[in-house]
Amino acid sequence: MNSNDLLRALSVPQGPVDVVLDTDTYNEIDDQFALSYLMRSPELHTKAIYAAPFFNENSSGPEDGMLKSYDEIFKVLKLLGERAEVYKGSPAYLPDEHTPVVSPAAEDLCRRAKEYRPERPLYVVAIGAITNIASAILMDPSITDRIVVAWLGGHGLDFHDTKEFNLIQDVAAARVVMGSGAPFVQLPCYGVVSAFSTSRPELEYWLKGKNPLADYLCRNTIEAAESYAAGTAWSRIIWDVTAVAWLLNRDDRFMLSRLQPVSLPAYDGQYERCPTAHLMRYVYQINRDALLTDLFKKLTD
């Protein structure tokens, strides 16, 4: 990809674009919002959805997390009244930075990306451990000229470490994708996207009773927050929506960003300079009110 193509790919797209979503949907409550926001945004054409692995208290291991996410994707699609091509992802994280984990999701991305070109790329929105995307790049490095990756992962450059959930599950995968030369947009968690939170009164005012999808998202979020913060003035961050919103960020209406050389996550929990020093887009500020307004409107229209 030449420098002009790279700069164009790192700019917010103008007009309709084709998108695939890579999501650990059962991990917590925010992926469901992101998937719904994507499907309810008519200028984003969802071509496929990939189930990503995760391992926390909601799964017995990465494969179980991926399979539960696969099922949750269909649950959200049913509430949306929508259909999409859905693929199972990796049952495990990368063993190293050179060995892919072959899965239906990675195979689909390799095949699908071949239909695109640098001046008309396929947008890959990744909101979990980025194993599936890294595996596809390792399986066929030529796709890096045909995709743009927007990833919710890592923490802000000024945060004290990079030990964010999506990143630390598979540091090798993050290093593969970020170092591959594929156009890359990073939406860091603490220090940036952590500003994108909502509360019980807000959820109930905007979503409760509006439709089955809105009721599910409202109830799911409140129950999750009340499980650990009952009796407090809690707010809940719905991180993953922001990765979808970058594709809709015309005129910087939802966030601010800048071009800068890639910083790779190291295995010691810090960032390090990428040897190639190629450019990426780094989001550094979220316009919380504007984005939340657009999200709630689309969920209830």
PDB file of N, CA and C in Angstrom, residues 208-253:
ATOM      1  N   LYS A 208     -35.856   1.725  28.118  1.00  0.00           N
ATOM      2  CA  LYS A 208     -36.848   0.843  28.735  1.00  0.00           C
ATOM      3  C   LYS A 208     -38.226   1.004  28.084  1.00  0.00           C
ATOM      4  N   GLY A 209     -38.801  -0.136  27.686  1.00  0.00           N
ATOM      5  CA  GLY A 209     -40.139  -0.136  27.125  1.00  0.00           C
ATOM      6  C   GLY A 209     -40.231   0.267  25.671  1.00  0.00           C
ATOM      7  N   LYS A 210     -39.095   0.554  25.016  1.00  0.00           N
ATOM      8  CA  LYS A 210     -39.144   1.032  23.632  1.00  0.00           C
ATOM      9  C   LYS A 210     -39.321  -0.103  22.614  1.00  0.00           C
ATOM     10  N   ASN A 211     -38.630  -1.230  22.809  1.00  0.00           N
ATOM     11  CA  ASN A 211     -38.760  -2.397  21.935  1.00  0.00           C
ATOM     12  C   ASN A 211     -38.017  -3.553  22.609  1.00  0.00           C
ATOM     13  N   PRO A 212     -38.189  -4.792  22.140  1.00  0.00           N
ATOM     14  CA  PRO A 212     -37.540  -5.926  22.813  1.00  0.00           C
ATOM     15  C   PRO A 212     -36.015  -5.814  22.872  1.00  0.00           C
ATOM     16  N   LEU A 213     -35.392  -5.318  21.801  1.00  0.00           N
ATOM     17  CA  LEU A 213     -33.941  -5.144  21.809  1.00  0.00           C
ATOM     18  C   LEU A 213     -33.527  -4.133  22.871  1.00  0.00           C
ATOM     19  N   ALA A 214     -34.167  -2.975  22.880  1.00  0.00           N
ATOM     20  CA  ALA A 214     -33.827  -1.937  23.854  1.00  0.00           C
ATOM     21  C   ALA A 214     -34.044  -2.428  25.276  1.00  0.00           C
ATOM     22  N   ASP A 215     -35.115  -3.160  25.501  1.00  0.00           N
ATOM     23  CA  ASP A 215     -35.370  -3.728  26.833  1.00  0.00           C
ATOM     24  C   ASP A 215     -34.257  -4.687  27.245  1.00  0.00           C
ATOM     25  N   TYR A 216     -33.814  -5.521  26.312  1.00  0.00           N
ATOM     26  CA  TYR A 216     -32.748  -6.484  26.619  1.00  0.00           C
ATOM     27  C   TYR A 216     -31.452  -5.767  26.974  1.00  0.00           C
ATOM     28  N   LEU A 217     -31.085  -4.785  26.185  1.00  0.00           N
ATOM     29  CA  LEU A 217     -29.844  -4.056  26.441  1.00  0.00           C
ATOM     30  C   LEU A 217     -29.910  -3.307  27.766  1.00  0.00           C
ATOM     31  N   CYS A 218     -31.046  -2.691  28.039  1.00  0.00           N
ATOM     32  CA  CYS A 218     -31.239  -1.960  29.292  1.00  0.00           C
ATOM     33  C   CYS A 218     -31.136  -2.913  30.483  1.00  0.00           C
ATOM     34  N   ARG A 219     -31.903  -3.975  30.446  1.00  0.00           N
ATOM     35  CA  ARG A 219     -31.938  -4.931  31.555  1.00  0.00           C
ATOM     36  C   ARG A 219     -30.573  -5.597  31.759  1.00  0.00           C
ATOM     37  N   ASN A 220     -29.944  -5.999  30.678  1.00  0.00           N
ATOM     38  CA  ASN A 220     -28.656  -6.683  30.744  1.00  0.00           C
ATOM     39  C   ASN A 220     -27.594  -5.801  31.398  1.00  0.00           C
ATOM     40  N   THR A 221     -27.582  -4.533  31.028  1.00  0.00           N
ATOM     41  CA  THR A 221     -26.586  -3.599  31.563  1.00  0.00           C
ATOM     42  C   THR A 221     -26.840  -3.314  33.040  1.00  0.00           C
ATOM     43  N   ILE A 222     -28.085  -3.063  33.394  1.00  0.00           N
ATOM     44  CA  ILE A 222     -28.416  -2.759  34.791  1.00  0.00           C
ATOM     45  C   ILE A 222     -28.132  -3.965  35.690  1.00  0.00           C
ATOM     46  N   GLU A 223     -28.502  -5.151  35.256  1.00  0.00           N
ATOM     47  CA  GLU A 223     -28.250  -6.342  36.062  1.00  0.00           C
ATOM     48  C   GLU A 223     -26.753  -6.568  36.255  1.00  0.00           C
ATOM     49  N   ALA A 224     -25.978  -6.345  35.210  1.00  0.00           N
ATOM     50  CA  ALA A 224     -24.526  -6.521  35.326  1.00  0.00           C
ATOM     51  C   ALA A 224     -23.935  -5.524  36.318  1.00  0.00           C
ATOM     52  N   ALA A 225     -24.333  -4.260  36.225  1.00  0.00           N
ATOM     53  CA  ALA A 225     -23.799  -3.236  37.123  1.00  0.00           C
ATOM     54  C   ALA A 225     -24.260  -3.455  38.563  1.00  0.00           C
ATOM     55  N   GLU A 226     -25.514  -3.818  38.731  1.00  0.00           N
ATOM     56  CA  GLU A 226     -26.036  -4.039  40.084  1.00  0.00           C
ATOM     57  C   GLU A 226     -25.387  -5.247  40.761  1.00  0.00           C
ATOM     58  N   SER A 227     -24.832  -6.172  39.970  1.00  0.00           N
ATOM     59  CA  SER A 227     -24.211  -7.364  40.546  1.00  0.00           C
ATOM     60  C   SER A 227     -22.944  -7.034  41.333  1.00  0.00           C
ATOM     61  N   TYR A 228     -22.316  -5.894  41.019  1.00  0.00           N
ATOM     62  CA  TYR A 228     -21.089  -5.531  41.731  1.00  0.00           C
ATOM     63  C   TYR A 228     -21.146  -4.135  42.355  1.00  0.00           C
ATOM     64  N   ALA A 229     -22.164  -3.333  42.019  1.00  0.00           N
ATOM     65  CA  ALA A 229     -22.166  -1.943  42.482  1.00  0.00           C
ATOM     66  C   ALA A 229     -23.497  -1.507  43.057  1.00  0.00           C
ATOM     67  N   ALA A 230     -24.305  -2.449  43.507  1.00  0.00           N
ATOM     68  CA  ALA A 230     -25.619  -2.093  44.054  1.00  0.00           C
ATOM     69  C   ALA A 230     -25.473  -1.114  45.214  1.00  0.00           C
ATOM     70  N   GLY A 231     -26.354  -0.116  45.250  1.00  0.00           N
ATOM     71  CA  GLY A 231     -26.322   0.859  46.333  1.00  0.00           C
ATOM     72  C   GLY A 231     -25.355   1.994  46.136  1.00  0.00           C
ATOM     73  N   THR A 232     -24.700   2.023  44.965  1.00  0.00           N
ATOM     74  CA  THR A 232     -23.765   3.114  44.674  1.00  0.00           C
ATOM     75  C   THR A 232     -24.272   3.889  43.457  1.00  0.00           C
ATOM     76  N   ALA A 233     -23.705   5.053  43.246  1.00  0.00           N
ATOM     77  CA  ALA A 233     -24.058   5.874  42.078  1.00  0.00           C
ATOM     78  C   ALA A 233     -23.223   5.421  40.889  1.00  0.00           C
ATOM     79  N   TRP A 234     -23.495   4.187  40.423  1.00  0.00           N
ATOM     80  CA  TRP A 234     -22.637   3.591  39.402  1.00  0.00           C
ATOM     81  C   TRP A 234     -22.878   4.174  38.012  1.00  0.00           C
ATOM     82  N   SER A 235     -21.847   4.055  37.201  1.00  0.00           N
ATOM     83  CA  SER A 235     -21.978   4.248  35.760  1.00  0.00           C
ATOM     84  C   SER A 235     -21.314   3.045  35.097  1.00  0.00           C
ATOM     85  N   ARG A 236     -21.690   2.785  33.871  1.00  0.00           N
ATOM     86  CA  ARG A 236     -21.163   1.619  33.167  1.00  0.00           C
ATOM     87  C   ARG A 236     -20.613   2.055  31.816  1.00  0.00           C
ATOM     88  N   ILE A 237     -19.371   1.708  31.551  1.00  0.00           N
ATOM     89  CA  ILE A 237     -18.743   2.040  30.272  1.00  0.00           C
ATOM     90  C   ILE A 237     -19.210   1.036  29.226  1.00  0.00           C
ATOM     91  N   ILE A 238     -19.642   1.525  28.078  1.00  0.00           N
ATOM     92  CA  ILE A 238     -20.016   0.634  26.978  1.00  0.00           C
ATOM     93  C   ILE A 238     -18.998   0.829  25.839  1.00  0.00           C
ATOM     94  N   TRP A 239     -17.818   0.350  26.134  1.00  0.00           N
ATOM     95  CA  TRP A 239     -16.607   0.557  25.349  1.00  0.00           C
ATOM     96  C   TRP A 239     -16.779   0.346  23.842  1.00  0.00           C
ATOM     97  N   ASP A 240     -17.301  -0.833  23.485  1.00  0.00           N
ATOM     98  CA  ASP A 240     -17.159  -1.333  22.116  1.00  0.00           C
ATOM     99  C   ASP A 240     -17.903  -0.519  21.070  1.00  0.00           C
ATOM    100  N   VAL A 241     -18.891   0.238  21.488  1.00  0.00           N
ATOM    101  CA  VAL A 241     -19.634   1.080  20.551  1.00  0.00           C
ATOM    102  C   VAL A 241     -18.709   2.036  19.810  1.00  0.00           C
ATOM    103  N   THR A 242     -17.666   2.483  20.479  1.00  0.00           N
ATOM    104  CA  THR A 242     -16.801   3.505  19.897  1.00  0.00           C
ATOM    105  C   THR A 242     -16.054   3.010  18.663  1.00  0.00           C
ATOM    106  N   ALA A 243     -15.744   1.712  18.609  1.00  0.00           N
ATOM    107  CA  ALA A 243     -15.033   1.180  17.438  1.00  0.00           C
ATOM    108  C   ALA A 243     -15.911   1.241  16.198  1.00  0.00           C
ATOM    109  N   VAL A 244     -17.199   0.946  16.360  1.00  0.00           N
ATOM    110  CA  VAL A 244     -18.144   1.105  15.254  1.00  0.00           C
ATOM    111  C   VAL A 244     -18.294   2.581  14.913  1.00  0.00           C
ATOM    112  N   ALA A 245     -18.356   3.420  15.932  1.00  0.00           N
ATOM    113  CA  ALA A 245     -18.600   4.851  15.724  1.00  0.00           C
ATOM    114  C   ALA A 245     -17.487   5.527  14.949  1.00  0.00           C
ATOM    115  N   TRP A 246     -16.269   4.991  14.989  1.00  0.00           N
ATOM    116  CA  TRP A 246     -15.198   5.616  14.215  1.00  0.00           C
ATOM    117  C   TRP A 246     -15.552   5.646  12.730  1.00  0.00           C
ATOM    118  N   LEU A 247     -16.223   4.624  12.247  1.00  0.00           N
ATOM    119  CA  LEU A 247     -16.612   4.579  10.839  1.00  0.00           C
ATOM    120  C   LEU A 247     -17.667   5.629  10.499  1.00  0.00           C
ATOM    121  N   LEU A 248     -18.315   6.173  11.513  1.00  0.00           N
ATOM    122  CA  LEU A 248     -19.388   7.153  11.337  1.00  0.00           C
ATOM    123  C   LEU A 248     -18.954   8.556  11.762  1.00  0.00           C
ATOM    124  N   ASN A 249     -17.660   8.730  11.965  1.00  0.00           N
ATOM    125  CA  ASN A 249     -17.142   9.931  12.620  1.00  0.00           C
ATOM    126  C   ASN A 249     -16.875  11.090  11.658  1.00  0.00           C
ATOM    127  N   ARG A 250     -17.768  11.293  10.715  1.00  0.00           N
ATOM    128  CA  ARG A 250     -17.592  12.412   9.790  1.00  0.00           C
ATOM    129  C   ARG A 250     -17.598  13.740  10.547  1.00  0.00           C
ATOM    130  N   ASP A 251     -16.667  14.596  10.154  1.00  0.00           N
ATOM    131  CA  ASP A 251     -16.522  15.928  10.768  1.00  0.00           C
ATOM    132  C   ASP A 251     -16.206  15.826  12.260  1.00  0.00           C
ATOM    133  N   ASP A 252     -15.583  14.742  12.671  1.00  0.00           N
ATOM    134  CA  ASP A 252     -15.165  14.542  14.072  1.00  0.00           C
ATOM    135  C   ASP A 252     -16.327  14.681  15.047  1.00  0.00           C
ATOM    136  N   ARG A 253     -17.504  14.243  14.651  1.00  0.00           N
ATOM    137  CA  ARG A 253     -18.673  14.472  15.502  1.00  0.00           C
ATOM    138  C   ARG A 253     -18.682  13.586  16.748  1.00  0.00           C
TER     139      ARG A 253
END
